[in-house]
Coordinates of C-alpha atoms in Angstrom, one line a residue:
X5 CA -12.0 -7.6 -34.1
X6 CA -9.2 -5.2 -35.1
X7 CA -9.0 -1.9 -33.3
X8 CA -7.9 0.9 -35.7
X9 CA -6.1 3.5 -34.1
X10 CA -7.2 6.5 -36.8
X11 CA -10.6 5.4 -34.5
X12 CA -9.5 5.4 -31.1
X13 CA -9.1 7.8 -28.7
X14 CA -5.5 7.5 -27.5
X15 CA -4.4 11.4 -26.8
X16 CA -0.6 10.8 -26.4
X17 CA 1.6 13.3 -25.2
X18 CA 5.6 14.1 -26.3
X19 CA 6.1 15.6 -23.1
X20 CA 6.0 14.7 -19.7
X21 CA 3.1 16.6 -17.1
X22 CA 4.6 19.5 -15.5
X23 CA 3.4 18.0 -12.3
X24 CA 4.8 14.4 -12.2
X25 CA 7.0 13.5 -10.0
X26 CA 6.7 9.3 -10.5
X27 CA 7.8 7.5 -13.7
X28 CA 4.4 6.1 -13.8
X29 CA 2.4 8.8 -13.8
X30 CA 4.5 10.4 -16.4
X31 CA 4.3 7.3 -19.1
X32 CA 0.8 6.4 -18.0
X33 CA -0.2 10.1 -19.0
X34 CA 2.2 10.5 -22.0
X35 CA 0.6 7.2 -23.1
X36 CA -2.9 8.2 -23.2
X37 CA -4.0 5.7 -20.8
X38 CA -5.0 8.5 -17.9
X39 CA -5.7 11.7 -17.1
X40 CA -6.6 14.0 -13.8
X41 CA -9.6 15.6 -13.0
X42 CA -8.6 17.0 -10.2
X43 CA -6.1 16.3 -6.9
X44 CA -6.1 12.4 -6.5
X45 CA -9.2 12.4 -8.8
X46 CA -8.6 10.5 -12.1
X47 CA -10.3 9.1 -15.2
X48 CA -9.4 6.2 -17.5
X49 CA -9.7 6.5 -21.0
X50 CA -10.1 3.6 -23.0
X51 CA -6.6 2.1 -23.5
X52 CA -6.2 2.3 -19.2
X53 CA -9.5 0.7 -18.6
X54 CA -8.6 -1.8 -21.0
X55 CA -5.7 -2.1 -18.8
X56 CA -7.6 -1.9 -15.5
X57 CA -10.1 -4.5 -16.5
X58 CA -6.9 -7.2 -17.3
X59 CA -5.7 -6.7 -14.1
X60 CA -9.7 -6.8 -12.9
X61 CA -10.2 -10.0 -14.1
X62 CA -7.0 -11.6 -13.1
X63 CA -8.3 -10.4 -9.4
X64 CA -11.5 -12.1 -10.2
X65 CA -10.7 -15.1 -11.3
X66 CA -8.1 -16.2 -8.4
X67 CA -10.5 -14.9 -5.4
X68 CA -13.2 -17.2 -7.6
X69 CA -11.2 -20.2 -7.2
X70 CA -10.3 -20.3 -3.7
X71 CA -14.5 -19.8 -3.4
X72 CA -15.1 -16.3 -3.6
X73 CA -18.4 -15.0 -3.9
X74 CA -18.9 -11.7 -6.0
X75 CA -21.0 -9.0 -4.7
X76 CA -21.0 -5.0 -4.5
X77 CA -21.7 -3.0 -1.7
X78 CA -22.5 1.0 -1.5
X79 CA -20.2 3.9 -1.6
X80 CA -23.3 5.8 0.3
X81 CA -23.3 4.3 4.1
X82 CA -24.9 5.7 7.0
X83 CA -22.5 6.7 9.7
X84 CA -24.3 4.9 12.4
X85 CA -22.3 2.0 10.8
X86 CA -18.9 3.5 11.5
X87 CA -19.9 4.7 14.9
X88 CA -20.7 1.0 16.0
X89 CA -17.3 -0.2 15.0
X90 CA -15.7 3.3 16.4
X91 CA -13.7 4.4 13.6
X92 CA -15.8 7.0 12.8
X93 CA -13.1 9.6 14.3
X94 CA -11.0 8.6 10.9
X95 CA -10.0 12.2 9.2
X96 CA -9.9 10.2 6.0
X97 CA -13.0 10.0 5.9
X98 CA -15.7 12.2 3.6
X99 CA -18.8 12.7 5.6
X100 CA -21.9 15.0 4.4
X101 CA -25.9 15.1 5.3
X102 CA -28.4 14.2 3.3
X103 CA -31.2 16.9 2.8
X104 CA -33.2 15.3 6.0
X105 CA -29.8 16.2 7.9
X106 CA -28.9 12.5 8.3
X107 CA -25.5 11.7 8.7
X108 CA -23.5 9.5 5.7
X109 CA -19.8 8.4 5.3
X110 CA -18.1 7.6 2.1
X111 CA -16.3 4.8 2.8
X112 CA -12.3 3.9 2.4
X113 CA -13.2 0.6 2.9
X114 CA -16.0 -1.6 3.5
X115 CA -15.7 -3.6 7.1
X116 CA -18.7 -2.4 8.6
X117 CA -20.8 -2.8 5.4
X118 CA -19.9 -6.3 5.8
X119 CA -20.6 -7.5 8.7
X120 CA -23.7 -5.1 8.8
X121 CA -24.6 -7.9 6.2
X122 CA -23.1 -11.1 8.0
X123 CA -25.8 -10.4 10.6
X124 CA -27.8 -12.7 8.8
X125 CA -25.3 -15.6 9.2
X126 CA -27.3 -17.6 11.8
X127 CA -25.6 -20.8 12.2
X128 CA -21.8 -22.7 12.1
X129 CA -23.3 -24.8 9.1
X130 CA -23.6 -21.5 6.9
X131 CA -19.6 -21.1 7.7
X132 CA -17.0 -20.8 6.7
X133 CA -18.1 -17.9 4.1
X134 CA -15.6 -15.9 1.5
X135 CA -17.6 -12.5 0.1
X136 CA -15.6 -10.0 -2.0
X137 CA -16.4 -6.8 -4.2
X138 CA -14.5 -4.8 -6.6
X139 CA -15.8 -1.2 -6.3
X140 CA -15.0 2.6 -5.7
X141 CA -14.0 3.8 -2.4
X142 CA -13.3 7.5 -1.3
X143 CA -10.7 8.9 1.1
X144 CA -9.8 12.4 2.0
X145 CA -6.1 11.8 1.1
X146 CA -4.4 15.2 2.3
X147 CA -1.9 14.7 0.1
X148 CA -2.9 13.0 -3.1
X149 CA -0.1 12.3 -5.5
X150 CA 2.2 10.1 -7.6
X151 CA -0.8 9.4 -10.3
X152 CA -2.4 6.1 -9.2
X153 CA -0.3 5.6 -6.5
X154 CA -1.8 8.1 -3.8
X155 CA -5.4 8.8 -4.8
X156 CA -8.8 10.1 -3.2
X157 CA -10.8 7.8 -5.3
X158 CA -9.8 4.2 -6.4
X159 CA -11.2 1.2 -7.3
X160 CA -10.6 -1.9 -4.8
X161 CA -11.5 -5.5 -4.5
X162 CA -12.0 -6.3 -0.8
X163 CA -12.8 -9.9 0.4
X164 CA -14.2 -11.0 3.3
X165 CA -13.9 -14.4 5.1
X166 CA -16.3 -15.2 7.7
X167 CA -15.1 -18.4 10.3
X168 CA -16.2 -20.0 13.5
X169 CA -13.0 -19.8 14.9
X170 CA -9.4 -18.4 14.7
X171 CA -8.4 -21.9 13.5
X172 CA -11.0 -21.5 10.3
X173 CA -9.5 -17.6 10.1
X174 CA -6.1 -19.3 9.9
X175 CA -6.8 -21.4 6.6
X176 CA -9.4 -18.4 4.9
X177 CA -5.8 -16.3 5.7
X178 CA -3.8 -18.5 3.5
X179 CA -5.9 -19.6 0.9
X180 CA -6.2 -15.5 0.4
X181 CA -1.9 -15.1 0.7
X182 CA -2.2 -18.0 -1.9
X183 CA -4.4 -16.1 -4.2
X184 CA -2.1 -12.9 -4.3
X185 CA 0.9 -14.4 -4.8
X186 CA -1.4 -16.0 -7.8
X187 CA -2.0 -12.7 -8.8
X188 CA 1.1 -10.7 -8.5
X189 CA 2.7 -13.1 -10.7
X190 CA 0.1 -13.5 -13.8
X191 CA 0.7 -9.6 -13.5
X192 CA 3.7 -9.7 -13.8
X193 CA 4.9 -8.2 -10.9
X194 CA 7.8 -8.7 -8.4
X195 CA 6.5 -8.2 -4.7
X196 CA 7.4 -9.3 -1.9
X197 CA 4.6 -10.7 1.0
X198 CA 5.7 -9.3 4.8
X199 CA 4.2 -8.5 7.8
X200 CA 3.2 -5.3 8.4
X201 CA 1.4 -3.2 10.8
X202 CA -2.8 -3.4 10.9
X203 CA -3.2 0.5 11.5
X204 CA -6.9 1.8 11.5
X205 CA -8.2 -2.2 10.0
X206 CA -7.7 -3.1 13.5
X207 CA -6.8 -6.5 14.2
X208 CA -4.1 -9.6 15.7
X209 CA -2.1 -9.4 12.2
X210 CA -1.4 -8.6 9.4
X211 CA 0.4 -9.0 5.8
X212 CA 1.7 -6.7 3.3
X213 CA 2.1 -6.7 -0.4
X214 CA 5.0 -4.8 -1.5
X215 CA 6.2 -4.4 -5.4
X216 CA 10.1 -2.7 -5.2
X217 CA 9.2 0.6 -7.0
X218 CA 11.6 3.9 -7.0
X219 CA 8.5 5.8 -5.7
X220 CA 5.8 4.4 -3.3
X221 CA 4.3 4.7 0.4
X222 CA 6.1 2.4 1.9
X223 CA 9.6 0.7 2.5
X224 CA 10.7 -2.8 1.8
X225 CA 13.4 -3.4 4.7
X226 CA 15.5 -7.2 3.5
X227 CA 18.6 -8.8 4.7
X228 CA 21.3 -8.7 1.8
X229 CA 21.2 -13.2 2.7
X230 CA 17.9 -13.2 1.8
X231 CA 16.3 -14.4 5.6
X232 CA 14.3 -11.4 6.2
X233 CA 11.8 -9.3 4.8
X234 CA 9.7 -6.7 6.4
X235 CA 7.8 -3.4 5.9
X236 CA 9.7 -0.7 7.5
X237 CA 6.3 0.2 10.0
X238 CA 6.6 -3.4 11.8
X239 CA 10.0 -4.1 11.0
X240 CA 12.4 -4.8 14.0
X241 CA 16.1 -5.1 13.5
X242 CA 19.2 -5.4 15.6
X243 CA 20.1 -1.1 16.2
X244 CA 23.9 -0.3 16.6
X245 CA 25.6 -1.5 19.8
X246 CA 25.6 1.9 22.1
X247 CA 28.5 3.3 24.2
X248 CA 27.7 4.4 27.3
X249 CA 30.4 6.8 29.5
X250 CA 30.5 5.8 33.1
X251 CA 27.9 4.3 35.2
X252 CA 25.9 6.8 38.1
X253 CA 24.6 5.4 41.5
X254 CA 22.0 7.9 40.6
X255 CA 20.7 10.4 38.3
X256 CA 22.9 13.9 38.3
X257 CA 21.8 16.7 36.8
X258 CA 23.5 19.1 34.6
X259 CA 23.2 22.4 33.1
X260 CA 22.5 22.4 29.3
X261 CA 21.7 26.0 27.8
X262 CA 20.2 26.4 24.7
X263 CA 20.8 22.4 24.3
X264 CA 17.5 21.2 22.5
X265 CA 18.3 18.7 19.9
X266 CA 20.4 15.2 20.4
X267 CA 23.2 16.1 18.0
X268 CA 23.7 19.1 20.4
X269 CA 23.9 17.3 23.2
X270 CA 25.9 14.4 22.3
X271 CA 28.5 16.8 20.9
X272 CA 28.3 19.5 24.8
X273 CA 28.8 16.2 26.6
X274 CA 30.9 14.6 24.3
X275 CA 28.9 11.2 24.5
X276 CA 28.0 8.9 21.8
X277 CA 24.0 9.8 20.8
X278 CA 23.4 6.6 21.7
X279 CA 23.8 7.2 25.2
X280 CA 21.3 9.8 25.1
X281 CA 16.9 8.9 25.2
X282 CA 14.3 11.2 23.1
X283 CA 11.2 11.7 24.7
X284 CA 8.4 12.4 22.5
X285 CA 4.7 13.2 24.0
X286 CA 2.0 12.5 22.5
X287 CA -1.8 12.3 23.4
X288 CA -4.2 9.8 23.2
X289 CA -8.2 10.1 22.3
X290 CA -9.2 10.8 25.1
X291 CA -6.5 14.1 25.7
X292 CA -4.6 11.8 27.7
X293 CA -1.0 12.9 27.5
X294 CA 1.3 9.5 27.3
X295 CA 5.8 9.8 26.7
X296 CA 6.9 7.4 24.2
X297 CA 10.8 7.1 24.6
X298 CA 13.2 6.3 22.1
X299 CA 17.2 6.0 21.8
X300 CA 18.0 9.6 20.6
X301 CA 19.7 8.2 17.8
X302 CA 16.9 6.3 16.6
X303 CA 13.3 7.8 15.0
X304 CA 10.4 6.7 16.4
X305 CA 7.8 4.8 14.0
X306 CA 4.4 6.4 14.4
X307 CA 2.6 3.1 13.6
X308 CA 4.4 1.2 16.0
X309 CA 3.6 4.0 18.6
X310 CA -0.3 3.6 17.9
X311 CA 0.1 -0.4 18.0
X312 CA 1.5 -0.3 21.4
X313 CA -1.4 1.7 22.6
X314 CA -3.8 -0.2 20.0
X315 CA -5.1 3.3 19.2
X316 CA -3.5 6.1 16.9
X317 CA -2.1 8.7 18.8
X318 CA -1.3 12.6 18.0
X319 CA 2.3 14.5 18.9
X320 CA 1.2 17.0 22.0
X321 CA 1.6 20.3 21.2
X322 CA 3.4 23.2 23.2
X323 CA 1.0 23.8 25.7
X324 CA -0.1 20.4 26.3
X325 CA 4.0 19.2 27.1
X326 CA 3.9 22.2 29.3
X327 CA 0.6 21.3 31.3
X328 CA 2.4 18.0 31.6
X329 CA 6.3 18.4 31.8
X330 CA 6.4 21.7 33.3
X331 CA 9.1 22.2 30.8
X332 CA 9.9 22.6 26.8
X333 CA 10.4 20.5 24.2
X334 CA 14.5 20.0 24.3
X335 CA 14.5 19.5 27.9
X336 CA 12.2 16.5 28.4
X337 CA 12.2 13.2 29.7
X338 CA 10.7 10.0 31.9
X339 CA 12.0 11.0 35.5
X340 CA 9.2 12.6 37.4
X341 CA 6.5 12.1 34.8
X342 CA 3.2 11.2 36.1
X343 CA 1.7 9.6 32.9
X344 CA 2.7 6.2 31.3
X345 CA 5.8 5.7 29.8
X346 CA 6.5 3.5 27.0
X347 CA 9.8 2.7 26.3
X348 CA 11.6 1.3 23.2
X349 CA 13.2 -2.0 24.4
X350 CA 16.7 -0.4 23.6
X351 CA 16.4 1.5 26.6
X352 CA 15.7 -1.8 28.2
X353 CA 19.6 -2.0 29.6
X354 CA 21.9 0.9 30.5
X355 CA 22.0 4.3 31.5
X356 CA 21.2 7.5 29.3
X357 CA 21.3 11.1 29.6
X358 CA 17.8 12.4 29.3
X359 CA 15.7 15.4 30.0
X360 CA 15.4 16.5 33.5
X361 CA 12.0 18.2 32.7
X362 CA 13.5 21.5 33.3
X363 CA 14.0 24.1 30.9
X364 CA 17.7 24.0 30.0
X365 CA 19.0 21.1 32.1
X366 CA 19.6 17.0 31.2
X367 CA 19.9 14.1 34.0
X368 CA 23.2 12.0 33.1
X369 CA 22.9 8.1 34.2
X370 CA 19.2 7.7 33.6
X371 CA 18.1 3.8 34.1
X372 CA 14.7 2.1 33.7
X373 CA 13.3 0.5 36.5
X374 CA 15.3 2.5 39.1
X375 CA 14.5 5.8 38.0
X376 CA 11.8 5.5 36.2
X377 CA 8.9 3.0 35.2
X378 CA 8.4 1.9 31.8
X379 CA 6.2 -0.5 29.7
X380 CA 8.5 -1.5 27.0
X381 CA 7.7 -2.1 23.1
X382 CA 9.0 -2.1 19.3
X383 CA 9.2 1.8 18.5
X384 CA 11.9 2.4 16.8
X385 CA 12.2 2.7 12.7
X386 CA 15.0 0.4 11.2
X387 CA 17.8 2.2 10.6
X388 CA 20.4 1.8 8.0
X389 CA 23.1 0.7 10.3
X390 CA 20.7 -1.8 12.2
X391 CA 21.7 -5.8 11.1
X392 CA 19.3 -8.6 10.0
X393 CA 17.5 -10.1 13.5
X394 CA 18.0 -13.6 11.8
X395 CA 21.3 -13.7 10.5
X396 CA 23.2 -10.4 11.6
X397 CA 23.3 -9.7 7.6
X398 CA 23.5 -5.9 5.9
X399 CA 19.9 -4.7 5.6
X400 CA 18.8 -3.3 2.2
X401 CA 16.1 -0.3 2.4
X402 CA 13.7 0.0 -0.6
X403 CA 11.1 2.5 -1.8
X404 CA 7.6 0.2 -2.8
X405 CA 4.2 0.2 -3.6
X406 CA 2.0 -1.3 -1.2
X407 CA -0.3 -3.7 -3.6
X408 CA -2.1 -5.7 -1.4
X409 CA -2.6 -6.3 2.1
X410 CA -4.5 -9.0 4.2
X411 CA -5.5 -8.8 7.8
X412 CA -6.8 -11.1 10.2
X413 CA -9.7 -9.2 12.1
X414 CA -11.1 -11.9 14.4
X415 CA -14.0 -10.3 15.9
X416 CA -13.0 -6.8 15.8
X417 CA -16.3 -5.8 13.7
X418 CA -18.4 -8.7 14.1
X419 CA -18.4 -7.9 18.5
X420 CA -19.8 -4.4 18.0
X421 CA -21.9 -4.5 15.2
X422 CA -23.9 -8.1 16.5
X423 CA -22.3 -10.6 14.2
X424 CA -23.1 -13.6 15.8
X425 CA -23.9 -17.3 14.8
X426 CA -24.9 -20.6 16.8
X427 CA -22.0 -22.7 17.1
X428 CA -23.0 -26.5 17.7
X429 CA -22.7 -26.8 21.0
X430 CA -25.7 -23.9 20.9
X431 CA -24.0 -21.4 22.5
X432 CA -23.5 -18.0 20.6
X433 CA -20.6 -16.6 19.9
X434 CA -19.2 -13.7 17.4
X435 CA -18.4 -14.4 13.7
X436 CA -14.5 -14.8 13.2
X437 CA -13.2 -12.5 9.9
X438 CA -10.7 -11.7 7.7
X439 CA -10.1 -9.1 5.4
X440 CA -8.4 -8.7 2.2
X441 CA -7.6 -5.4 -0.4
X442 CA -5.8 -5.2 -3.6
X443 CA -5.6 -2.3 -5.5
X444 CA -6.0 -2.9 -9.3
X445 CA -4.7 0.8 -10.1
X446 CA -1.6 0.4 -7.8
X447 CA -1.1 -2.7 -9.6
X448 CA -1.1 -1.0 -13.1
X449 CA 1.5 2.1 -11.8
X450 CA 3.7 -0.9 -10.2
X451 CA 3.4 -2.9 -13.1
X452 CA 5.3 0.4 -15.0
X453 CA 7.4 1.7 -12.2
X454 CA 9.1 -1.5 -12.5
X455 CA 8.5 -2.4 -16.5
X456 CA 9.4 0.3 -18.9
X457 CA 12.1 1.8 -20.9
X458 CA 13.7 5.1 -22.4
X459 CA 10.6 5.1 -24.7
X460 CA 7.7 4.0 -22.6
X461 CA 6.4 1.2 -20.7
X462 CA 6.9 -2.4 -21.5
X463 CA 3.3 -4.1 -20.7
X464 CA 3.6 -8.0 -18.9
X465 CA 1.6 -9.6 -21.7
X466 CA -1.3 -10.7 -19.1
X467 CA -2.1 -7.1 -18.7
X468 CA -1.2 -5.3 -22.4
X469 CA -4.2 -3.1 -23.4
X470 CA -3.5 -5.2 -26.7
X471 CA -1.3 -8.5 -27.2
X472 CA -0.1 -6.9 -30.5
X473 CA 0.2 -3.3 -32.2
X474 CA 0.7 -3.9 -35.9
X475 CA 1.8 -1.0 -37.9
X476 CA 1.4 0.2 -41.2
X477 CA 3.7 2.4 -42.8
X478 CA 3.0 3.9 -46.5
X479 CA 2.5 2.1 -49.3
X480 CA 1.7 -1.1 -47.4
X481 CA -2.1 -0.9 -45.5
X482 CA -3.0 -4.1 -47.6
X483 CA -0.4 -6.4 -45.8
X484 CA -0.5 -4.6 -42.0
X485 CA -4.4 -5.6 -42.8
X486 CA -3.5 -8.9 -43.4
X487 CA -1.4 -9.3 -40.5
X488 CA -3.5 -7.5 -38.3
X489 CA -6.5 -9.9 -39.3
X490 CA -5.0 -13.0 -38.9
X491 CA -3.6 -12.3 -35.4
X492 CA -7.6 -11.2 -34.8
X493 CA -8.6 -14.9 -35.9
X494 CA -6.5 -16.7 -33.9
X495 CA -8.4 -14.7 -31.2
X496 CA -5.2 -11.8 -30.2
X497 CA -6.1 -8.6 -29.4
X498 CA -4.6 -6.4 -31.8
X499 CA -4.5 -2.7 -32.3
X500 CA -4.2 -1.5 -35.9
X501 CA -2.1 2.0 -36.7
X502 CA -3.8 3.2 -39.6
X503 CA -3.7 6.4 -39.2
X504 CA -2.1 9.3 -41.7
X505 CA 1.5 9.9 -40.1
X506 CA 5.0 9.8 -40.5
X507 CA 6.5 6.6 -39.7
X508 CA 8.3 8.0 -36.4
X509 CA 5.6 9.2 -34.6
X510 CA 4.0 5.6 -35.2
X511 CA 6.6 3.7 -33.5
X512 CA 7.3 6.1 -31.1
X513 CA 3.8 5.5 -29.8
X514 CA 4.2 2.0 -30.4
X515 CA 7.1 2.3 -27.9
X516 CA 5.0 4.4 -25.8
X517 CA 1.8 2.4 -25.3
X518 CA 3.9 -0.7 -24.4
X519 CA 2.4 -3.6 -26.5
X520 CA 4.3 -6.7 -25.8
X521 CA 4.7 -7.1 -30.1
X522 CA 5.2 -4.8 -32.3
X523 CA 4.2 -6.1 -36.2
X524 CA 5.8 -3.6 -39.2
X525 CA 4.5 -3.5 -42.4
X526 CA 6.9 -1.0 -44.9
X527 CA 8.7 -0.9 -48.1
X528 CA 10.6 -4.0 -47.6
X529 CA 7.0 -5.6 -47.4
X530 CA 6.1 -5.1 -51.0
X531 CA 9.0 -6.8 -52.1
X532 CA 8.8 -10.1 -50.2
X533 CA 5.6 -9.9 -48.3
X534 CA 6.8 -10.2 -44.9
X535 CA 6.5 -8.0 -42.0
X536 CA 9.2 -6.9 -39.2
X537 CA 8.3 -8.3 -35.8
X538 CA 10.1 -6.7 -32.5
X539 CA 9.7 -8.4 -28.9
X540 CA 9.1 -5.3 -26.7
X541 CA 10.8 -6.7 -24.1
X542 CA 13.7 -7.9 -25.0
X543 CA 14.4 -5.6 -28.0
X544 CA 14.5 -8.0 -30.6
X545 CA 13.2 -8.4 -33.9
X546 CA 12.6 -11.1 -36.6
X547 CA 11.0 -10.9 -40.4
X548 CA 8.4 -13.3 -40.9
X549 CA 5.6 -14.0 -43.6
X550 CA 2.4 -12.9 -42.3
X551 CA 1.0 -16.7 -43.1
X552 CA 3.8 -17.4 -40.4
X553 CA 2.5 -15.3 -37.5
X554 CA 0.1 -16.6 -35.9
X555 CA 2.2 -20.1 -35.7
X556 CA 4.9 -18.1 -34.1
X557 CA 3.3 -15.3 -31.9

């Protein structure tokens, strides 16, 4: 079948949207392949969901041969669900009443729906199990952007593996690591698999997907040797060696007026900063007020905060650090504190200045274990300056897109919500799961971010809305419908441009859309019959007779 464009709704655009801060939003709008309906609310016309359903089916056939089973679950799901598992206290999440007044979620992802469904695996012969959809989810995204990349509504396959024991989890983890790689490539993409931080999912461990990209929500931390990779929310590095001044027998306390940020008092001391400690409260659910203490040169990673306490946890506010410091912000710090401490292992060895918990005043020669008790843990972010753990290398910081990521649960949902099974020895125990999301529309912006030109995106062929875009110029519709139909028969997708324009808008929207070929017919073609044929990609071009290109494309 040939697809003529003078049919086709393909609205492109000269001009980027006023709003667009990422190179794929701009090109995937200009290119008539999207459009917004509202904040992180989009459509796909028909040359994106051509795209989307590519990229679909790639997903689809890789999660079907390591045994997936397709299914599709609700967006509608009652909130007695979420309350089991205890994540209904997510502010992502869209809630509303039904007009009976009960109580439904709108889910981000499907965990509980799941295992609400797993219930009815009764024995160890039914395992393992390997379930997935590919359907819409909501999330109240407070600050949708970037396109496709940050969105309230998307489209995501999730999988779910189901095990007897973590040993079973293990091999359902891989085969599913397996699978992505699978499908990163035949997308064309270049990602990088690394660990990465389970956050609300919950979980032992987990792995991230991340495709380099000069916008995205996350960043890729690698050694310049190539032994390390990490997301920057779970990555731990080797920070800057610190200088410390003198060593105390004890704490002394000093007088430090108006003093309330660590540049200001490295530089009234005249200290390295990293000799100095940065308390920073924050509270847990239940109001709890807990210190997490960093170097006060480093910044403290909020995700590895909430792993530490395997909870998310909220910065206190003025009059909570006041109920519990008896001091301001500026002036705080572990000595004296009656709540837990957790301390970034940095601050493991040596002595820091830190805040005396009086308004205006430091402690010099702070030390762990003598002055103060601490649990210790990975808080602080990677900096710049920080060498590879492995190999003492440079580290490299880059902007990505996070385009899949796989989790190993264990029995995080199946314990509350009563997935059980009868193992052989007839005892019962809880089912074992995994879980596994890819994001089809983050795949398409990646798939541009890191694929396109000065004139629009260049498509991996896999994913093209059409293998070729054969254009006719005036004068020579008879041979661009020859080429176009032969390309057809040997079973290409091809998009025709028959429509009644001047020659440089058509290849500028050739250009734009992306096609991997691009097939000319013009003047030239009259006289010998052949057509111009330009490699995206590469840039390069080639006259052939039409009887010639099917053979060569």
């Amino acid at each position: 079948m040939i697809n003529r464009a003078s049919q086709l709704f393909i609205p492109t655009l000269r001009d980027d949207p006023a709003d667009a801060e990422a190179l794929s939003h701009k090109l995937l709008v200009r290119g008539g392949y999207v459009r917004q309906v509202s904040a992180g609310v989009w459509t796909f016309l028909p040359l994106g969901w051509r795209v989307y359903r590519k990229v679909e089916q790639i997903i689809r056939e890789e999660q079907n041969a390591i045994g997936g089973q397709e299914m599709l679950m609700p967006v509608l799901t009652p909130l007695e669900l979420w309350q089991q598992s205890k994540r209904d206290f997510i502010e992502e999440i869209f809630r509303l009443k039904d007009r009976k007044g009960a109580d439904y979620v709108l889910p981000l992802t499907h965990e509980e729906t799941v295992t609400f469904h797993a219930r009815e695996l009764q024995s160890y012969r039914q395992l393992p199990q390997m379930l997935y959809h590919i359907a819409i989810k909501e999330r109240d995204e407070p600050r949708p952007g970037k396109g496709l990349i940050r969105l309230r509504e998307f489209i995501m396959k999730d999988a779910y593996s189901f095990d007897r024991d973590e040993a079973g989890l293990d091999v359902s983890f891989e085969k599913q690591r397996g699978a992505y790689i699978r499908t990163f490539e035949r997308c064309g993409l270049v990602t990088h698999g690394v660990d990465a931080e389970p956050g609300m999912m919950g979980g032992k461990e987990s792995f991230d997907f991340l495709a380099p990209a000069a916008v995205g929500e996350n960043t890729l931390v690698t050694c310049e040797n190539g032994d390390f990779a990490a997301d920057l929310e779970v990555s731990r590095t080797i920070p800057r060696p610190p200088v410390f001044p003198a060593r105390l027998d004890a704490p002394e306390e000093i007088e430090t007026p108006g003093v309330t940020t660590i540049d200001g008092l490295a530089e009234f001391l005249g200290i390295d900063a990293t000799a100095t400690s940065k308390a920073m409260p924050h509270v847990k659910q239940d109001g709890t007020v807990v210190l997490a203490l960093i170097r006060g040169d480093d910044r403290l990673e909020e995700p590895k905060l909430s792993a530490a306490f395997g909870e998310p946890l909220w910065p206190a506010d003025a009059e909570q650090i006041r109920a519990a410091f008896g001091a301001s912000g500026g002036s705080l710090g572990p000595v004296g504190f009656k709540g837990e401490v957790v301390a970034d292992f940095a601050l493991e060895h040596g002595q820091f200045v830190a805040g005396a918990n009086r308004d205006g005043r430091h402690l010099r020669g702070v030390e762990a274990g003598r002055d103060y008790q601490a649990r210790f843990a990975d808080l602080r972010a990677s900096a710049p300056t920080d060498t590879c753990p492995v190999c003492g290398g440079a580290l490299e910081f880059q902007t990505a897109i996070e385009v899949g990521h796989i989790f190993k649960l264990g029995t995080r949902y199946s314990e509350p919500l009563g997935a059980t099974f009868l193992d052989e020895d007839g005892r019962e125990k809880p089912v074992v799961m995994g879980s596994y999301g890819i994001g089809p529309a983050r795949i398409m912006a990646a798939a541009v971010e890191q694929s396109h030109d000065d004139n629009g995106i260049v498509w991996p062929a896999a994913i093209a809305p059409y293998d070729v875009h054969v254009v006719a110029l005036a004068g020579a519709d008879e041979i661009a419908e020859q080429a176009a139909e032969a390309l057809s028969d040997a079973g290409l997708d091809v998009i025709l441009d028959d429509r009644d324009q001047r020659a440089g808008e058509k290849f500028a929207d050739a250009d734009l859309i992306g096609c991997p070929i691009r097939v000319t017919a013009g003047k030239k073609s009259l006289e010998d019959g052949k057509v111009d044929v330009r490699d995206r990609a590469a840039g390069t071009e080639k006259r052939l007779n039409v009887t010639e290109l099917v053979e060569v494309l």
